[in-house]
Structure formats: structure tokens, C-alpha cells
PDB file of C-alpha atoms and ligand atoms in Angstrom:
ATOM      1  CA  UNK A   1      89.195 163.443 -28.557  1.00 63.00           C
ATOM      2  CA  UNK A   2      91.157 164.173 -31.655  1.00 78.00           C
ATOM      3  CA  UNK A   3      92.167 167.448 -33.711  1.00 86.00           C
ATOM      4  CA  UNK A   4      94.201 168.416 -36.731  1.00 91.00           C
ATOM      5  CA  UNK A   5      96.660 169.644 -35.012  1.00 86.00           C
ATOM      6  CA  UNK A   6      97.541 172.678 -37.276  1.00 93.00           C
ATOM      7  CA  UNK A   7     100.380 174.615 -37.572  1.00 94.00           C
ATOM      8  CA  UNK A   8     101.365 177.492 -38.959  1.00 94.00           C
ATOM      9  CA  UNK A   9     102.208 176.159 -42.458  1.00 96.00           C
ATOM     10  CA  UNK A  10      99.601 173.316 -42.181  1.00 97.00           C
ATOM     11  CA  UNK A  11      98.077 172.769 -45.551  1.00 98.00           C
ATOM     12  CA  UNK A  12      94.664 171.018 -45.487  1.00 98.00           C
ATOM     13  CA  UNK A  13      93.374 169.570 -48.434  1.00 98.00           C
ATOM     14  CA  UNK A  14      89.623 167.907 -47.673  1.00 98.00           C
ATOM     15  CA  UNK A  15      87.218 165.313 -49.789  1.00 98.00           C
ATOM     16  CA  UNK A  16      83.780 164.949 -49.514  1.00 98.00           C
ATOM     17  CA  UNK A  17      81.403 162.848 -50.376  1.00 98.00           C
ATOM     18  CA  UNK A  18      77.454 162.581 -49.320  1.00 97.00           C
ATOM     19  CA  UNK A  19      77.837 161.591 -45.768  1.00 98.00           C
ATOM     20  CA  UNK A  20      78.279 164.974 -45.029  1.00 98.00           C
ATOM     21  CA  UNK A  21      75.044 165.904 -46.259  1.00 98.00           C
ATOM     22  CA  UNK A  22      73.391 163.343 -44.677  1.00 97.00           C
ATOM     23  CA  UNK A  23      72.043 164.961 -41.456  1.00 98.00           C
ATOM     24  CA  UNK A  24      70.901 167.692 -43.577  1.00 98.00           C
ATOM     25  CA  UNK A  25      68.631 165.915 -44.588  1.00 96.00           C
ATOM     26  CA  UNK A  26      70.084 164.228 -48.748  1.00 95.00           C
ATOM     27  CA  UNK A  27      69.745 160.820 -48.976  1.00 90.00           C
ATOM     28  CA  UNK A  28      73.339 159.509 -49.795  1.00 89.00           C
ATOM     29  CA  UNK A  29      73.703 156.608 -52.913  1.00 84.00           C
ATOM     30  CA  UNK A  30      74.775 153.667 -51.303  1.00 81.00           C
ATOM     31  CA  UNK A  31      73.620 153.244 -47.364  1.00 80.00           C
ATOM     32  CA  UNK A  32      70.411 151.717 -46.775  1.00 77.00           C
ATOM     33  CA  UNK A  33      67.177 153.728 -48.560  1.00 77.00           C
ATOM     34  CA  UNK A  34      70.096 156.191 -50.338  1.00 78.00           C
ATOM     35  CA  UNK A  35      69.719 157.069 -54.203  1.00 76.00           C
ATOM     36  CA  UNK A  36      70.837 153.828 -55.989  1.00 72.00           C
ATOM     37  CA  UNK A  37      68.154 151.646 -53.960  1.00 70.00           C
ATOM     38  CA  UNK A  38      65.940 150.795 -56.788  1.00 75.00           C
ATOM     39  CA  UNK A  39      67.879 152.134 -59.899  1.00 75.00           C
ATOM     40  CA  UNK A  40      69.756 150.330 -61.911  1.00 83.00           C
ATOM     41  CA  UNK A  41      73.098 152.943 -61.228  1.00 85.00           C
ATOM     42  CA  UNK A  42      73.852 152.990 -65.235  1.00 86.00           C
ATOM     43  CA  UNK A  43      70.105 153.928 -65.918  1.00 90.00           C
ATOM     44  CA  UNK A  44      70.287 157.249 -64.258  1.00 92.00           C
ATOM     45  CA  UNK A  45      73.930 158.470 -64.147  1.00 94.00           C
ATOM     46  CA  UNK A  46      75.284 157.150 -67.492  1.00 95.00           C
ATOM     47  CA  UNK A  47      75.604 158.638 -71.044  1.00 97.00           C
ATOM     48  CA  UNK A  48      74.245 155.828 -72.284  1.00 97.00           C
ATOM     49  CA  UNK A  49      71.390 155.791 -70.031  1.00 95.00           C
ATOM     50  CA  UNK A  50      70.539 158.894 -70.473  1.00 97.00           C
ATOM     51  CA  UNK A  51      71.044 158.333 -74.335  1.00 97.00           C
ATOM     52  CA  UNK A  52      68.547 155.518 -73.715  1.00 96.00           C
ATOM     53  CA  UNK A  53      65.481 156.567 -71.826  1.00 95.00           C
ATOM     54  CA  UNK A  54      66.405 160.918 -70.777  1.00 96.00           C
ATOM     55  CA  UNK A  55      62.797 160.815 -69.810  1.00 94.00           C
ATOM     56  CA  UNK A  56      63.925 158.498 -66.772  1.00 92.00           C
ATOM     57  CA  UNK A  57      66.652 160.252 -66.264  1.00 94.00           C
ATOM     58  CA  UNK A  58      65.429 163.669 -65.826  1.00 95.00           C
ATOM     59  CA  UNK A  59      62.760 162.364 -63.625  1.00 92.00           C
ATOM     60  CA  UNK A  60      65.801 160.995 -61.202  1.00 92.00           C
ATOM     61  CA  UNK A  61      67.685 164.160 -60.769  1.00 94.00           C
ATOM     62  CA  UNK A  62      64.175 166.231 -61.306  1.00 94.00           C
ATOM     63  CA  UNK A  63      63.535 164.965 -57.889  1.00 92.00           C
ATOM     64  CA  UNK A  64      66.703 165.250 -56.335  1.00 94.00           C
ATOM     65  CA  UNK A  65      66.255 169.162 -57.348  1.00 95.00           C
ATOM     66  CA  UNK A  66      62.862 169.454 -55.711  1.00 95.00           C
ATOM     67  CA  UNK A  67      64.321 167.233 -52.631  1.00 94.00           C
ATOM     68  CA  UNK A  68      66.748 169.944 -52.121  1.00 96.00           C
ATOM     69  CA  UNK A  69      64.394 172.486 -51.157  1.00 95.00           C
ATOM     70  CA  UNK A  70      64.504 173.397 -47.622  1.00 97.00           C
ATOM     71  CA  UNK A  71      67.713 171.665 -47.278  1.00 98.00           C
ATOM     72  CA  UNK A  72      70.124 173.822 -45.397  1.00 98.00           C
ATOM     73  CA  UNK A  73      74.055 173.240 -44.539  1.00 98.00           C
ATOM     74  CA  UNK A  74      75.144 171.081 -41.406  1.00 98.00           C
ATOM     75  CA  UNK A  75      77.417 171.630 -38.736  1.00 98.00           C
ATOM     76  CA  UNK A  76      80.297 169.620 -40.878  1.00 98.00           C
ATOM     77  CA  UNK A  77      79.991 172.275 -43.538  1.00 98.00           C
ATOM     78  CA  UNK A  78      80.028 174.518 -41.615  1.00 98.00           C
ATOM     79  CA  UNK A  79      83.282 173.997 -39.567  1.00 98.00           C
ATOM     80  CA  UNK A  80      84.957 173.398 -43.400  1.00 98.00           C
ATOM     81  CA  UNK A  81      83.656 176.981 -44.316  1.00 98.00           C
ATOM     82  CA  UNK A  82      85.441 178.506 -40.703  1.00 98.00           C
ATOM     83  CA  UNK A  83      88.997 176.464 -41.523  1.00 98.00           C
ATOM     84  CA  UNK A  84      89.057 177.922 -44.526  1.00 98.00           C
ATOM     85  CA  UNK A  85      88.075 181.616 -43.439  1.00 98.00           C
ATOM     86  CA  UNK A  86      90.689 180.394 -40.862  1.00 97.00           C
ATOM     87  CA  UNK A  87      94.252 178.666 -43.505  1.00 97.00           C
ATOM     88  CA  UNK A  88      92.596 181.200 -47.186  1.00 98.00           C
ATOM     89  CA  UNK A  89      94.953 179.996 -49.227  1.00 98.00           C
ATOM     90  CA  UNK A  90      95.709 176.877 -47.398  1.00 98.00           C
ATOM     91  CA  UNK A  91      92.734 174.859 -47.893  1.00 98.00           C
ATOM     92  CA  UNK A  92      90.827 173.243 -50.440  1.00 98.00           C
ATOM     93  CA  UNK A  93      87.889 171.242 -50.790  1.00 98.00           C
ATOM     94  CA  UNK A  94      87.565 168.634 -53.229  1.00 98.00           C
ATOM     95  CA  UNK A  95      83.139 167.781 -53.173  1.00 98.00           C
ATOM     96  CA  UNK A  96      82.058 164.740 -54.914  1.00 98.00           C
ATOM     97  CA  UNK A  97      79.337 166.053 -53.973  1.00 98.00           C
ATOM     98  CA  UNK A  98      76.392 167.369 -56.395  1.00 98.00           C
ATOM     99  CA  UNK A  99      74.187 169.252 -53.927  1.00 98.00           C
ATOM    100  CA  UNK A 100      76.124 172.862 -53.754  1.00 98.00           C
ATOM    101  CA  UNK A 101      75.979 172.671 -49.589  1.00 98.00           C
ATOM    102  CA  UNK A 102      79.355 173.653 -49.231  1.00 98.00           C
ATOM    103  CA  UNK A 103      79.270 176.429 -50.928  1.00 98.00           C
ATOM    104  CA  UNK A 104      75.543 177.522 -49.064  1.00 98.00           C
ATOM    105  CA  UNK A 105      78.084 177.540 -45.929  1.00 98.00           C
ATOM    106  CA  UNK A 106      80.171 180.128 -46.901  1.00 98.00           C
ATOM    107  CA  UNK A 107      82.845 177.845 -48.284  1.00 98.00           C
ATOM    108  CA  UNK A 108      84.457 179.073 -51.832  1.00 98.00           C
ATOM    109  CA  UNK A 109      87.775 177.221 -52.523  1.00 98.00           C
ATOM    110  CA  UNK A 110      85.514 174.640 -54.086  1.00 98.00           C
ATOM    111  CA  UNK A 111      85.749 172.235 -56.367  1.00 98.00           C
ATOM    112  CA  UNK A 112      82.692 170.589 -57.709  1.00 98.00           C
ATOM    113  CA  UNK A 113      84.594 166.928 -58.866  1.00 98.00           C
ATOM    114  CA  UNK A 114      80.978 165.175 -59.871  1.00 98.00           C
ATOM    115  CA  UNK A 115      79.260 168.766 -61.047  1.00 97.00           C
ATOM    116  CA  UNK A 116      76.121 170.769 -59.323  1.00 98.00           C
ATOM    117  CA  UNK A 117      72.408 169.197 -59.338  1.00 98.00           C
ATOM    118  CA  UNK A 118      70.891 173.019 -60.038  1.00 97.00           C
ATOM    119  CA  UNK A 119      73.513 173.285 -62.801  1.00 98.00           C
ATOM    120  CA  UNK A 120      71.511 172.078 -66.786  1.00 98.00           C
ATOM    121  CA  UNK A 121      74.146 172.447 -70.319  1.00 98.00           C
ATOM    122  CA  UNK A 122      72.631 171.559 -73.881  1.00 98.00           C
ATOM    123  CA  UNK A 123      73.810 168.050 -75.119  1.00 98.00           C
ATOM    124  CA  UNK A 124      74.340 169.946 -79.164  1.00 97.00           C
ATOM    125  CA  UNK A 125      75.702 173.522 -78.640  1.00 97.00           C
ATOM    126  CA  UNK A 126      78.380 175.554 -77.135  1.00 95.00           C
ATOM    127  CA  UNK A 127      76.433 177.341 -74.386  1.00 96.00           C
ATOM    128  CA  UNK A 128      78.611 177.336 -71.402  1.00 97.00           C
ATOM    129  CA  UNK A 129      76.656 175.508 -68.760  1.00 97.00           C
ATOM    130  CA  UNK A 130      73.502 177.746 -66.511  1.00 98.00           C
ATOM    131  CA  UNK A 131      71.863 177.327 -63.495  1.00 97.00           C
ATOM    132  CA  UNK A 132      69.117 175.659 -63.947  1.00 97.00           C
ATOM    133  CA  UNK A 133      66.981 174.972 -60.326  1.00 94.00           C
ATOM    134  CA  UNK A 134      63.784 173.727 -62.530  1.00 92.00           C
ATOM    135  CA  UNK A 135      62.178 170.687 -61.235  1.00 89.00           C
ATOM    136  CA  UNK A 136      60.873 169.283 -64.442  1.00 89.00           C
ATOM    137  CA  UNK A 137      57.705 168.133 -64.494  1.00 89.00           C
ATOM    138  CA  UNK A 138      57.112 164.338 -65.248  1.00 87.00           C
ATOM    139  CA  UNK A 139      57.094 163.540 -69.187  1.00 88.00           C
ATOM    140  CA  UNK A 140      58.460 167.096 -69.906  1.00 88.00           C
ATOM    141  CA  UNK A 141      62.085 166.819 -72.050  1.00 94.00           C
ATOM    142  CA  UNK A 142      64.005 169.692 -71.495  1.00 96.00           C
ATOM    143  CA  UNK A 143      65.371 171.413 -74.487  1.00 97.00           C
ATOM    144  CA  UNK A 144      67.759 174.446 -75.302  1.00 97.00           C
ATOM    145  CA  UNK A 145      65.873 177.785 -76.105  1.00 95.00           C
ATOM    146  CA  UNK A 146      69.216 178.841 -78.151  1.00 96.00           C
ATOM    147  CA  UNK A 147      69.257 175.828 -80.059  1.00 97.00           C
ATOM    148  CA  UNK A 148      65.287 176.329 -80.340  1.00 97.00           C
ATOM    149  CA  UNK A 149      66.044 179.512 -81.732  1.00 97.00           C
ATOM    150  CA  UNK A 150      67.894 178.150 -84.428  1.00 96.00           C
ATOM    151  CA  UNK A 151      65.437 175.701 -85.474  1.00 97.00           C
ATOM    152  CA  UNK A 152      66.800 172.868 -84.115  1.00 96.00           C
ATOM    153  CA  UNK A 153      65.338 170.626 -80.895  1.00 96.00           C
ATOM    154  CA  UNK A 154      68.395 169.849 -78.615  1.00 97.00           C
ATOM    155  CA  UNK A 155      68.290 168.380 -75.373  1.00 97.00           C
ATOM    156  CA  UNK A 156      69.092 169.806 -71.980  1.00 98.00           C
ATOM    157  CA  UNK A 157      71.036 167.066 -69.242  1.00 98.00           C
ATOM    158  CA  UNK A 158      71.981 168.203 -65.962  1.00 97.00           C
ATOM    159  CA  UNK A 159      75.350 168.874 -65.442  1.00 98.00           C
ATOM    160  CA  UNK A 160      76.797 166.503 -64.017  1.00 97.00           C
ATOM    161  CA  UNK A 161      79.263 164.037 -63.963  1.00 98.00           C
ATOM    162  CA  UNK A 162      78.304 160.735 -65.070  1.00 98.00           C
ATOM    163  CA  UNK A 163      79.991 157.123 -65.211  1.00 96.00           C
ATOM    164  CA  UNK A 164      82.365 156.829 -67.584  1.00 96.00           C
ATOM    165  CA  UNK A 165      82.670 160.385 -68.567  1.00 98.00           C
ATOM    166  CA  UNK A 166      85.617 162.362 -67.167  1.00 97.00           C
ATOM    167  CA  UNK A 167      85.720 164.325 -64.144  1.00 97.00           C
ATOM    168  CA  UNK A 168      85.661 168.551 -64.130  1.00 91.00           C
ATOM    169  CA  UNK A 169      88.442 169.611 -66.095  1.00 89.00           C
ATOM    170  CA  UNK A 170      91.536 170.971 -64.275  1.00 95.00           C
ATOM    171  CA  UNK A 171      89.501 169.939 -60.996  1.00 97.00           C
ATOM    172  CA  UNK A 172      92.622 166.840 -60.416  1.00 97.00           C
ATOM    173  CA  UNK A 173      95.306 169.429 -62.004  1.00 97.00           C
ATOM    174  CA  UNK A 174      94.358 171.612 -58.914  1.00 98.00           C
ATOM    175  CA  UNK A 175      94.239 169.301 -56.585  1.00 98.00           C
ATOM    176  CA  UNK A 176      98.281 167.932 -56.981  1.00 97.00           C
ATOM    177  CA  UNK A 177      99.476 171.366 -57.655  1.00 98.00           C
ATOM    178  CA  UNK A 178      97.920 172.303 -53.930  1.00 98.00           C
ATOM    179  CA  UNK A 179      99.635 169.302 -52.989  1.00 98.00           C
ATOM    180  CA  UNK A 180     103.037 169.784 -54.159  1.00 97.00           C
ATOM    181  CA  UNK A 181     102.479 173.760 -52.596  1.00 97.00           C
ATOM    182  CA  UNK A 182     101.521 172.240 -49.413  1.00 97.00           C
ATOM    183  CA  UNK A 183     105.624 170.054 -49.887  1.00 93.00           C
ATOM    184  CA  UNK A 184     105.822 168.626 -46.207  1.00 94.00           C
ATOM    185  CA  UNK A 185     103.019 170.330 -44.214  1.00 97.00           C
ATOM    186  CA  UNK A 186     100.225 168.747 -46.429  1.00 98.00           C
ATOM    187  CA  UNK A 187      97.615 166.948 -43.994  1.00 98.00           C
ATOM    188  CA  UNK A 188      94.381 165.468 -46.238  1.00 98.00           C
ATOM    189  CA  UNK A 189      91.147 164.644 -44.598  1.00 98.00           C
ATOM    190  CA  UNK A 190      88.323 162.718 -46.206  1.00 98.00           C
ATOM    191  CA  UNK A 191      84.592 162.999 -44.792  1.00 98.00           C
ATOM    192  CA  UNK A 192      81.567 161.294 -45.626  1.00 98.00           C
ATOM    193  CA  UNK A 193      82.151 159.121 -48.689  1.00 98.00           C
ATOM    194  CA  UNK A 194      82.302 154.849 -49.058  1.00 97.00           C
ATOM    195  CA  UNK A 195      85.220 155.524 -50.980  1.00 98.00           C
ATOM    196  CA  UNK A 196      84.180 153.383 -54.465  1.00 97.00           C
ATOM    197  CA  UNK A 197      84.186 156.038 -56.508  1.00 97.00           C
ATOM    198  CA  UNK A 198      87.473 156.958 -58.680  1.00 98.00           C
ATOM    199  CA  UNK A 199      89.370 158.708 -59.345  1.00 98.00           C
ATOM    200  CA  UNK A 200      88.220 160.478 -55.799  1.00 98.00           C
ATOM    201  CA  UNK A 201      88.878 157.623 -54.155  1.00 98.00           C
ATOM    202  CA  UNK A 202      92.096 157.114 -55.477  1.00 98.00           C
ATOM    203  CA  UNK A 203      93.671 161.590 -53.996  1.00 98.00           C
ATOM    204  CA  UNK A 204      94.501 159.709 -50.660  1.00 98.00           C
ATOM    205  CA  UNK A 205      96.668 157.850 -52.344  1.00 98.00           C
ATOM    206  CA  UNK A 206      98.505 160.630 -53.936  1.00 98.00           C
ATOM    207  CA  UNK A 207      98.404 162.460 -50.671  1.00 98.00           C
ATOM    208  CA  UNK A 208     100.292 159.271 -48.995  1.00 98.00           C
ATOM    209  CA  UNK A 209     102.525 159.420 -51.482  1.00 96.00           C
ATOM    210  CA  UNK A 210     103.589 162.849 -50.493  1.00 95.00           C
ATOM    211  CA  UNK A 211     104.246 161.891 -47.305  1.00 95.00           C
ATOM    212  CA  UNK A 212     101.135 164.035 -45.901  1.00 97.00           C
ATOM    213  CA  UNK A 213      98.914 162.929 -42.508  1.00 97.00           C
ATOM    214  CA  UNK A 214      95.735 161.354 -43.829  1.00 98.00           C
ATOM    215  CA  UNK A 215      92.282 161.302 -41.665  1.00 98.00           C
ATOM    216  CA  UNK A 216      88.728 160.021 -42.886  1.00 98.00           C
ATOM    217  CA  UNK A 217      85.980 160.473 -40.781  1.00 98.00           C
ATOM    218  CA  UNK A 218      82.999 158.425 -41.785  1.00 98.00           C
ATOM    219  CA  UNK A 219      80.184 156.489 -39.998  1.00 98.00           C
ATOM    220  CA  UNK A 220      81.511 153.263 -41.136  1.00 98.00           C
ATOM    221  CA  UNK A 221      85.168 152.560 -42.356  1.00 98.00           C
ATOM    222  CA  UNK A 222      85.367 153.770 -46.050  1.00 98.00           C
ATOM    223  CA  UNK A 223      86.852 151.228 -49.056  1.00 98.00           C
ATOM    224  CA  UNK A 224      90.443 153.095 -49.117  1.00 98.00           C
ATOM    225  CA  UNK A 225      90.742 152.949 -44.800  1.00 98.00           C
ATOM    226  CA  UNK A 226      94.239 151.153 -45.215  1.00 98.00           C
ATOM    227  CA  UNK A 227      95.845 154.387 -47.076  1.00 98.00           C
ATOM    228  CA  UNK A 228      95.274 156.339 -43.784  1.00 98.00           C
ATOM    229  CA  UNK A 229      97.222 157.781 -39.909  1.00 97.00           C
ATOM    230  CA  UNK A 230      93.979 158.241 -37.931  1.00 97.00           C
ATOM    231  CA  UNK A 231      90.583 156.242 -39.251  1.00 98.00           C
ATOM    232  CA  UNK A 232      87.768 158.087 -36.738  1.00 98.00           C
ATOM    233  CA  UNK A 233      84.408 156.680 -37.179  1.00 98.00           C
ATOM    234  CA  UNK A 234      81.284 159.033 -36.300  1.00 98.00           C
ATOM    235  CA  UNK A 235      79.445 161.748 -37.956  1.00 98.00           C
ATOM    236  CA  UNK A 236      80.859 164.031 -39.951  1.00 98.00           C
ATOM    237  CA  UNK A 237      78.299 167.097 -38.302  1.00 98.00           C
ATOM    238  CA  UNK A 238      79.423 166.239 -34.275  1.00 97.00           C
ATOM    239  CA  UNK A 239      83.140 164.996 -34.933  1.00 97.00           C
ATOM    240  CA  UNK A 240      84.706 167.887 -37.344  1.00 98.00           C
ATOM    241  CA  UNK A 241      83.578 171.102 -35.317  1.00 97.00           C
ATOM    242  CA  UNK A 242      85.962 170.038 -32.506  1.00 95.00           C
ATOM    243  CA  UNK A 243      88.321 167.808 -35.170  1.00 97.00           C
ATOM    244  CA  UNK A 244      89.534 170.945 -36.666  1.00 97.00           C
ATOM    245  CA  UNK A 245      89.206 173.473 -33.026  1.00 92.00           C
ATOM    246  CA  UNK A 246      86.725 175.366 -35.026  1.00 92.00           C
ATOM    247  CA  UNK A 247      83.691 174.685 -31.818  1.00 78.00           C
ATOM    248  CA  UNK A 248      80.281 173.889 -32.848  1.00 70.00           C
TER     249      UNK A 248
HETATM  250  C1  BV8 B 301      85.708 159.067 -64.683  1.00 90.54           C
HETATM  251  C2  BV8 B 301      76.940 160.629 -61.159  1.00 90.54           C
HETATM  252  C3  BV8 B 301      87.153 158.337 -67.521  1.00 90.54           C
HETATM  253  C4  BV8 B 301      76.561 162.400 -60.289  1.00 90.54           C
HETATM  254  C5  BV8 B 301      78.771 159.834 -59.485  1.00 90.54           C
HETATM  255  C6  BV8 B 301      89.801 154.400 -61.656  1.00 90.54           C
HETATM  256  C7  BV8 B 301      90.417 155.538 -62.151  1.00 90.54           C
HETATM  257  C8  BV8 B 301      89.085 156.000 -63.120  1.00 90.54           C
HETATM  258  C9  BV8 B 301      88.123 155.649 -63.526  1.00 90.54           C
HETATM  259  C10 BV8 B 301      88.084 154.548 -62.969  1.00 90.54           C
HETATM  260  C11 BV8 B 301      88.301 153.493 -62.030  1.00 90.54           C
HETATM  261  N1  BV8 B 301      87.805 152.600 -61.728  1.00 90.54           N
HETATM  262  C12 BV8 B 301      86.829 152.651 -61.897  1.00 90.54           C
HETATM  263  C13 BV8 B 301      86.494 153.527 -63.075  1.00 90.54           C
HETATM  264  C14 BV8 B 301      84.810 154.123 -63.446  1.00 90.54           C
HETATM  265  C15 BV8 B 301      84.530 154.962 -62.491  1.00 90.54           C
HETATM  266  C16 BV8 B 301      84.538 154.223 -61.174  1.00 90.54           C
HETATM  267  O1  BV8 B 301      85.119 153.905 -60.342  1.00 90.54           O
HETATM  268  N2  BV8 B 301      83.284 153.140 -60.866  1.00 90.54           N
HETATM  269  C17 BV8 B 301      83.340 152.497 -59.739  1.00 90.54           C
HETATM  270  C18 BV8 B 301      81.598 152.148 -58.945  1.00 90.54           C
HETATM  271  C19 BV8 B 301      84.047 151.006 -59.574  1.00 90.54           C
HETATM  272  N3  BV8 B 301      84.581 156.057 -62.444  1.00 90.54           N
HETATM  273  C20 BV8 B 301      83.720 157.074 -63.689  1.00 90.54           C
HETATM  274  O2  BV8 B 301      83.366 156.747 -64.391  1.00 90.54           O
HETATM  275  C21 BV8 B 301      83.868 158.890 -62.899  1.00 90.54           C
HETATM  276  N4  BV8 B 301      84.771 158.743 -64.658  1.00 90.54           N
HETATM  277  O3  BV8 B 301      87.072 158.030 -64.438  1.00 90.54           O
HETATM  278  O4  BV8 B 301      85.982 158.728 -66.224  1.00 90.54           O
HETATM  279  C22 BV8 B 301      87.972 158.693 -68.673  1.00 90.54           C
HETATM  280  C23 BV8 B 301      88.687 160.210 -68.163  1.00 90.54           C
HETATM  281  C24 BV8 B 301      88.793 160.552 -69.454  1.00 90.54           C
HETATM  282  C25 BV8 B 301      87.890 160.248 -70.608  1.00 90.54           C
HETATM  283  C26 BV8 B 301      87.026 160.120 -70.444  1.00 90.54           C
HETATM  284  C27 BV8 B 301      86.536 159.216 -69.400  1.00 90.54           C
HETATM  285  C28 BV8 B 301      83.390 159.656 -63.126  1.00 90.54           C
HETATM  286  C29 BV8 B 301      83.079 159.112 -60.956  1.00 90.54           C
HETATM  287  C30 BV8 B 301      81.713 160.491 -61.220  1.00 90.54           C
HETATM  288  C31 BV8 B 301      80.409 159.122 -60.928  1.00 90.54           C
HETATM  289  N5  BV8 B 301      78.872 160.435 -61.040  1.00 90.54           N
HETATM  290  N6  BV8 B 301      77.485 160.014 -59.637  1.00 90.54           N
HETATM  291  C32 BV8 B 301      75.253 162.299 -59.294  1.00 90.54           C
HETATM  292  O5  BV8 B 301      74.658 162.175 -59.239  1.00 90.54           O
HETATM  293  O6  BV8 B 301      75.113 162.617 -58.149  1.00 90.54           O
HETATM  294  S1  BV8 B 301      79.113 158.915 -58.753  1.00 90.54           S
HETATM  295  C33 BV8 B 301      78.092 158.961 -56.992  1.00 90.54           C
HETATM  296  O7  BV8 B 301      79.173 157.926 -56.424  1.00 90.54           O
HETATM  297  C34 BV8 B 301      77.973 160.505 -56.487  1.00 90.54           C
HETATM  298  O8  BV8 B 301      78.724 161.517 -58.074  1.00 90.54           O
HETATM  299  C35 BV8 B 301      78.783 160.439 -55.050  1.00 90.54           C
HETATM  300  O9  BV8 B 301      79.951 160.917 -55.214  1.00 90.54           O
HETATM  301  C36 BV8 B 301      79.991 159.716 -55.556  1.00 90.54           C
HETATM  302  C37 BV8 B 301      80.653 158.462 -54.132  1.00 90.54           C
HETATM  303  O10 BV8 B 301      79.004 157.844 -53.560  1.00 90.54           O
HETATM  304  P1  BV8 B 301      79.928 158.493 -51.716  1.00 90.54           P
HETATM  305  O11 BV8 B 301      79.602 160.192 -51.947  1.00 90.54           O
HETATM  306  O12 BV8 B 301      80.873 158.171 -51.529  1.00 90.54           O
HETATM  307  O13 BV8 B 301      78.366 158.153 -51.571  1.00 90.54           O
HETATM  308  P2  BV8 B 301      77.851 157.132 -50.863  1.00 90.54           P
HETATM  309  O14 BV8 B 301      77.003 156.771 -50.387  1.00 90.54           O
HETATM  310  O15 BV8 B 301      78.804 155.701 -51.468  1.00 90.54           O
HETATM  311  O16 BV8 B 301      78.893 156.791 -48.979  1.00 90.54           O
HETATM  312  C38 BV8 B 301      78.352 158.218 -48.092  1.00 90.54           C
HETATM  313  C39 BV8 B 301      79.639 157.406 -47.295  1.00 90.54           C
HETATM  314  O17 BV8 B 301      78.988 158.251 -46.416  1.00 90.54           O
HETATM  315  C40 BV8 B 301      78.836 155.858 -46.738  1.00 90.54           C
HETATM  316  O18 BV8 B 301      80.070 155.436 -46.305  1.00 90.54           O
HETATM  317  C41 BV8 B 301      78.457 156.110 -45.283  1.00 90.54           C
HETATM  318  O19 BV8 B 301      78.788 155.451 -44.397  1.00 90.54           O
HETATM  319  C42 BV8 B 301      79.235 158.204 -44.566  1.00 90.54           C
HETATM  320  N7  BV8 B 301      77.743 158.640 -43.854  1.00 90.54           N
HETATM  321  C43 BV8 B 301      76.368 158.686 -43.823  1.00 90.54           C
HETATM  322  N8  BV8 B 301      76.571 159.486 -42.595  1.00 90.54           N
HETATM  323  C44 BV8 B 301      77.494 159.938 -42.413  1.00 90.54           C
HETATM  324  C45 BV8 B 301      78.557 159.669 -43.120  1.00 90.54           C
HETATM  325  N9  BV8 B 301      79.839 159.646 -42.389  1.00 90.54           N
HETATM  326  C46 BV8 B 301      79.688 160.392 -41.579  1.00 90.54           C
HETATM  327  N10 BV8 B 301      78.859 161.836 -41.271  1.00 90.54           N
HETATM  328  C47 BV8 B 301      77.709 161.206 -41.498  1.00 90.54           C
HETATM  329  N11 BV8 B 301      76.512 161.643 -40.936  1.00 90.54           N
END
């Protein structure tokens, strides 16, 4: 079985997608039975869709919040947390996932590129995004309490990056700084993503420009497979513990 063969100066940058949460029971987006099935993506994951039908969008995200009850991290999440514990600031995890499972597994050096499912923000005032696990009832349009106190009705929205919206500010810059600091000791590991969404799917190319060793772990070949040195096919929860040398 492969292993990343880490040295005392290896820096590991990881990008994860929905596939790493699949073994925890969280549906992916584009697999059979996935989240996008039966949904027009732009209707539920774009600012235009939210403006046109906020009830539909809140139903989509409320269902996903409700679906997270009882969901636990799996061996794949735990393996990445164990590697971070070993490497410290020579490890950085960028995730496209909004499910919070990396932090639940103990990862701390996590950049949530596409936001967080259990966080809401106001569409009008400058209130900071806030933790919100409420799976709003069907037909309820959540309003901002602070705006209401000022006599205004303003919608809350999920603190999620939708298509056409900029990803989490500073996240890509932080990933680039990490790659700069790694120099020739950079290993890039992509796990559980179809690699169809940018700018996340472009990270491997930036790593390649820095002569990184690039690994992909995925059930199927990702769309950007050509950019990788090693494409390991399989389930993240089974492969990562051994690949990262952290055991089950
Ligand atoms: C932006 C909402 C600009 C969150 C999502 C080039 C550069 C920049 C942008 C673009 C570009 N080209 C096109 C664009 C526009 C667009 C884009 O990429 N479109 C694509 C579809 C062509 N990008 C954007 O709009 C981004 N914004 O760039 O804005 C800008 C700049 C400045 C100012 C203003 C604007 C925003 C992208 C974020 C969009 N939000 N969803 C949510 O609801 O969760 S994207 C959505 O797809 C999710 O966030 C998800 O994270 C993401 C990727 O999906 P995956 O995670 O890969 O999941 P998927 O189901 O596809 O695949 C799962 C994989 O796992 C499969 O391969 C499967 O085989 C595998 N698997 C399954 N089980 C396992 C497994 N692998 C291992 N083990 C298992 N057990």
C-alpha cells in the first residue's frame, strides 16, 4: 500500500470535497442520489435563486441542517486530524465542505472555502455571521432579529458561498502563503472531490507550479486527474489512515 513518505520538512496541503463525508452518511452532490439530483443547482445555490425563491433555498438548507443530526466524522476525517497533530503548522486543510465534520474530528487548521452549513448571516446589516443550527420549518422565512429591533424586516441567509459568489475571503491567499513557505517540501493531497468547481479545483495546478508532489484519493478519477502524480482510487475512510501513516 502507498504512503506519503513524509520527511521532517514535509508540508502537506489538503483539499477535501463531499466524498470525504460520504462514509459518514452525508450525501455528496453529483453522485447518484446526490444533493443536486432533483434540484436545479442555480435555483438552490446561487444569489439569483435565493432572490427568486428564498423559501425554496431555505428548505434545501434546512433539510441539510436537519440531516446532520447524529452524523459523526469518519476514519478519513480522523486521519487528517491525526496528521495535523503530527505536523502542526506544516499542515493545512482547505475544504469545500460546509458540514463542519473536519473540526468535529479535531482538525483546527481548516479553511472552509464554501462557508458553513450551521452558520447564518443577515442579508442587510453588518452583523457578523453567527452559529445557527435551526432547521427552519417549512414555509418560514428567517428574519434578522437585530434589523427587526430597528423596525426593518431583513432576511437571513445561510453563510454559504453560492455559485457566482467569491469564496471565503483570504482562504486562497492563505493557501498560497502556505505553499510558498513549503518551498520544495510541498505535498498536495486532494480527497473526495469531482474537481468540477473552481477555484478549488485549480489548487492542484498552483501546487504543481511549485513542483509539489500531488496525490488524489477518490472513488473515481477526478476531472483534474491529469495534474496528479498519483491517482489512488478508493474510499477515503479506508485509504487515508494507511496513506498518511496514522493507523485506523
Ligand atoms: C467564484 C454551495 C467568482 C455550497 C457550491 C474558474 C475560476 C473561478 C470560478 C469559475 C471558474 N469556472 C467556472 C467558475 C464558476 C463556478 C464554477 O466553478 N462552476 C463550475 C460548476 C463550472 N465557481 C464559482 O461560482 C465559485 N465562485 O469563483 O466566484 C467571483 C470572484 C470574485 C467576486 C465574485 C465572484 C463558487 C464556488 C462555490 C459554489 N458553491 N455549493 C453548498 O451548498 O454546499 S459548489 C458545490 O460543489 C459544493 O460546495 C461542493 O463543495 C462543490 C464541489 O463538489 P464536490 O465536493 O466535489 O462533490 P461532488 O458530489 O461533486 O463529488 C464528490 C466526489 O467524491 C465524487 O468524485 C465521488 O466519486 C467521490 N466520493 C464519493 N464517496 C467517496 C468519494 N471519494 C472518496 N471516498 C468516498 N467514500
